[in-house]
mmCIF file of C-alpha atoms in Angstrom:
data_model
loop_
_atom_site.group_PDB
_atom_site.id
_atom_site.type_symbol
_atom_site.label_atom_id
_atom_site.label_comp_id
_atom_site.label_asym_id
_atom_site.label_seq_id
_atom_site.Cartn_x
_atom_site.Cartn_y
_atom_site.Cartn_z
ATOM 1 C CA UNK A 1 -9.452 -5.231 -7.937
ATOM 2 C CA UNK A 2 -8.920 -1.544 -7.580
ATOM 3 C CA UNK A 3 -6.523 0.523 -4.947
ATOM 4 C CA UNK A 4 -7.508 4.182 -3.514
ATOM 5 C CA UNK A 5 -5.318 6.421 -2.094
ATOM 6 C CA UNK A 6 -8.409 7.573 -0.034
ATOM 7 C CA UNK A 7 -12.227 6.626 -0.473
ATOM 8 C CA UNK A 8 -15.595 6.753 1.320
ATOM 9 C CA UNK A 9 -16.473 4.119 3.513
ATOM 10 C CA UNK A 10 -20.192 3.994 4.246
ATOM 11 C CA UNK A 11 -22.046 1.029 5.589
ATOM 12 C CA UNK A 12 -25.472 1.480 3.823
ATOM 13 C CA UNK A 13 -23.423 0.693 0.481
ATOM 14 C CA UNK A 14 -22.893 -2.883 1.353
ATOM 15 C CA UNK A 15 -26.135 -3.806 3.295
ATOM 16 C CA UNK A 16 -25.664 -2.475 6.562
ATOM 17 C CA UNK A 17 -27.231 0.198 8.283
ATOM 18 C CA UNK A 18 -25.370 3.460 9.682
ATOM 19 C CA UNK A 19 -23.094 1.200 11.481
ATOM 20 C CA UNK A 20 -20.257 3.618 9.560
ATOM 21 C CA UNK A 21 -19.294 6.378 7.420
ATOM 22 C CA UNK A 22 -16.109 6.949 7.437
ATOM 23 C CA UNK A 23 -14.833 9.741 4.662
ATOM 24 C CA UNK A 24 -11.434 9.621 4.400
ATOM 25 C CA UNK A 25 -10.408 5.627 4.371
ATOM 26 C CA UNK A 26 -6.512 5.539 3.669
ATOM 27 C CA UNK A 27 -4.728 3.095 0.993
ATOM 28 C CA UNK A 28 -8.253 0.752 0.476
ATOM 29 C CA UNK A 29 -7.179 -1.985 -1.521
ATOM 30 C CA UNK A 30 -10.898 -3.780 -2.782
ATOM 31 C CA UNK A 31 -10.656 -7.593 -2.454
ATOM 32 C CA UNK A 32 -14.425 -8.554 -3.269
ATOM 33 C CA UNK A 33 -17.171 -7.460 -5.654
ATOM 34 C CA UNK A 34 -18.919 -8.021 -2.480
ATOM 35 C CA UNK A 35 -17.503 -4.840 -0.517
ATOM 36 C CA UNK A 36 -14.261 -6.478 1.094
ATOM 37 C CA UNK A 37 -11.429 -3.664 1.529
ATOM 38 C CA UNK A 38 -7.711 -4.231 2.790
ATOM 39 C CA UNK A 39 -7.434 -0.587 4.115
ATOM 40 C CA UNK A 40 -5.947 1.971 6.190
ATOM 41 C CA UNK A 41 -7.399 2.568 9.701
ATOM 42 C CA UNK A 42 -6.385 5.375 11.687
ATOM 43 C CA UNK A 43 -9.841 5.805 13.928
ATOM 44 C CA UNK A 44 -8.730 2.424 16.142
ATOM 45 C CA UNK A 45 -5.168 2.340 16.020
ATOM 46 C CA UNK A 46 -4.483 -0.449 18.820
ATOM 47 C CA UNK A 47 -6.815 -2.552 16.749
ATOM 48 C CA UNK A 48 -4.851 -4.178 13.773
ATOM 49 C CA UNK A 49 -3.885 -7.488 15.515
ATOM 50 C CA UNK A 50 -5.566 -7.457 18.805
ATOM 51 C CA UNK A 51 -9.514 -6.547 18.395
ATOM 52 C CA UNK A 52 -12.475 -7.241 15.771
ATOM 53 C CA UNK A 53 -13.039 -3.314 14.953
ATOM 54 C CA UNK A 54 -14.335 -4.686 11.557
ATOM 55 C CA UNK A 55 -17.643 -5.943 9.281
ATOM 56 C CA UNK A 56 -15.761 -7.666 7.136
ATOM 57 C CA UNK A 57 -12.666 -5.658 6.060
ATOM 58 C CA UNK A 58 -9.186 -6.134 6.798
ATOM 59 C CA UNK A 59 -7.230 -3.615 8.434
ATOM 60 C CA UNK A 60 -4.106 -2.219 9.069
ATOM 61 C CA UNK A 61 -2.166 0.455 10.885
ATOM 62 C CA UNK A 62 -1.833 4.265 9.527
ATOM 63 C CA UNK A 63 -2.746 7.852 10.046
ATOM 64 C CA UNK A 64 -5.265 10.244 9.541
ATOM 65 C CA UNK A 65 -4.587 11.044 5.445
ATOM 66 C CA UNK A 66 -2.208 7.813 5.076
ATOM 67 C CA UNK A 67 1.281 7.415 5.980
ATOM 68 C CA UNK A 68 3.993 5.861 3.816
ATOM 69 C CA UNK A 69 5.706 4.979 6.642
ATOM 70 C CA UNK A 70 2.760 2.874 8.213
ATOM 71 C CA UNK A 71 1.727 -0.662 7.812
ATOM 72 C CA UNK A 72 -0.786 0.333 5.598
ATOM 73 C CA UNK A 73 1.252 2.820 3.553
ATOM 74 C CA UNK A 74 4.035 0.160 2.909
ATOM 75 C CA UNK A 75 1.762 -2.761 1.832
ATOM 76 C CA UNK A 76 -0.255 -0.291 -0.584
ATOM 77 C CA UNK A 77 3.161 1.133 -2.239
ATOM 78 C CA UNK A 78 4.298 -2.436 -2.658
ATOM 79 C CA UNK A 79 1.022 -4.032 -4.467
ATOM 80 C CA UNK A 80 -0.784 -4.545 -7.470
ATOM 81 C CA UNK A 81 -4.322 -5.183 -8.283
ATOM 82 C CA UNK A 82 -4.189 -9.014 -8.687
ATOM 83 C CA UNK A 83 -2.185 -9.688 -5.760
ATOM 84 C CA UNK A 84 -3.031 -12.410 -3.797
ATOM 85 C CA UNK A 85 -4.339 -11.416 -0.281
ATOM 86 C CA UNK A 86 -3.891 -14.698 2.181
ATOM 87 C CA UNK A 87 -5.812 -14.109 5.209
ATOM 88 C CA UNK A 88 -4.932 -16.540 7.906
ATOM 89 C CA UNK A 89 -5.824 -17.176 11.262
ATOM 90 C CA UNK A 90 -9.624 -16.040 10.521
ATOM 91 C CA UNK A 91 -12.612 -18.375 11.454
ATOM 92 C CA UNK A 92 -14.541 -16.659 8.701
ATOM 93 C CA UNK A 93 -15.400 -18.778 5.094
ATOM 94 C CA UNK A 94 -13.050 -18.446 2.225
ATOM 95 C CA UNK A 95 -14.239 -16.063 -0.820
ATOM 96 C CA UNK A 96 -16.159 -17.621 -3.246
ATOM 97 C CA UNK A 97 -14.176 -17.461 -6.892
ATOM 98 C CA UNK A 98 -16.597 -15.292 -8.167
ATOM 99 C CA UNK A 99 -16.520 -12.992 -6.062
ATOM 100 C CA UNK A 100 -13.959 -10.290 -7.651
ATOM 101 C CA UNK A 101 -10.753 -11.599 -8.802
ATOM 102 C CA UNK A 102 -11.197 -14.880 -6.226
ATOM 103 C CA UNK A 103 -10.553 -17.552 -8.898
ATOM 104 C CA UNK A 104 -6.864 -18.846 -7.454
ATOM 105 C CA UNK A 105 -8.616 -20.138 -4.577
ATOM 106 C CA UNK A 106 -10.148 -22.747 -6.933
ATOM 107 C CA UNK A 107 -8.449 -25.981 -6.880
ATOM 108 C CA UNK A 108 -6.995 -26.843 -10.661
ATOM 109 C CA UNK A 109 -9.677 -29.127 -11.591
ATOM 110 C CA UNK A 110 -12.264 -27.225 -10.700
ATOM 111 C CA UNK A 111 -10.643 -24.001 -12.613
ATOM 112 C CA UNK A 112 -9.863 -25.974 -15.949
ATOM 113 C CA UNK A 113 -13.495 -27.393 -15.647
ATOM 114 C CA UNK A 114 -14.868 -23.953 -16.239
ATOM 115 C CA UNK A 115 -12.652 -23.033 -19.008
ATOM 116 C CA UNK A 116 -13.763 -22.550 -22.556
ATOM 117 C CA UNK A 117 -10.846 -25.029 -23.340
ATOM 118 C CA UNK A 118 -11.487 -29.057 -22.640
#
């Protein structure tokens, strides 16, 4: 839906309390109208892969400022808003289609049932 070479990342702006406020988020790719990011993390390094370090967002390897040489740096150079994003291996529920640009996750019948053409 929208990528950021750097952004804000504070947990009060999606329901939370001060869990986080992070100022300087590297190559934050948004995924859901609901606050969902694909982003840079350089605060927990050994995390990407191995430990839950997250409320929600999905994140990958880089530095301090953002590397183009990192995990994150190479997926954000190589993407375009409307990508598909597969996460697998997570126990948590799909996105909802309405949620931001969610509606390929809807089955074909269900998609041409909402369309203004019958």
């Amino acid at each position: 839906m929208e990528m950021l070479e750097v952004t804000r990342m504070n947990s009060r702006t999606v329901g939370f309390g001060g869990e986080y406020d992070i100022p300087d988020v590297p190559h934050a790719m948004k995924l859901t109208d609901s606050g969902t990011f694909l982003h840079g993390n350089y605060w927990a390094p050994n995390a990407p892969g191995h430990a839950n370090v997250s409320h929600g967002c999905v994140g990958l390897r880089d530095v301090k400022g953002g590397g183009s040489d990192t995990p994150a740096g190479w997926f954000f150079d190589r993407s375009l808003i409307g990508d598909v994003v597969e996460v697998v291996h997570s126990n948590d529920k799909q996105v909802a289609p309405d949620n931001g640009l969610g509606g390929w996750n809807m089955g074909w019948k269900e998609w041409k049932a909402g369309s203004a053409l019958k």
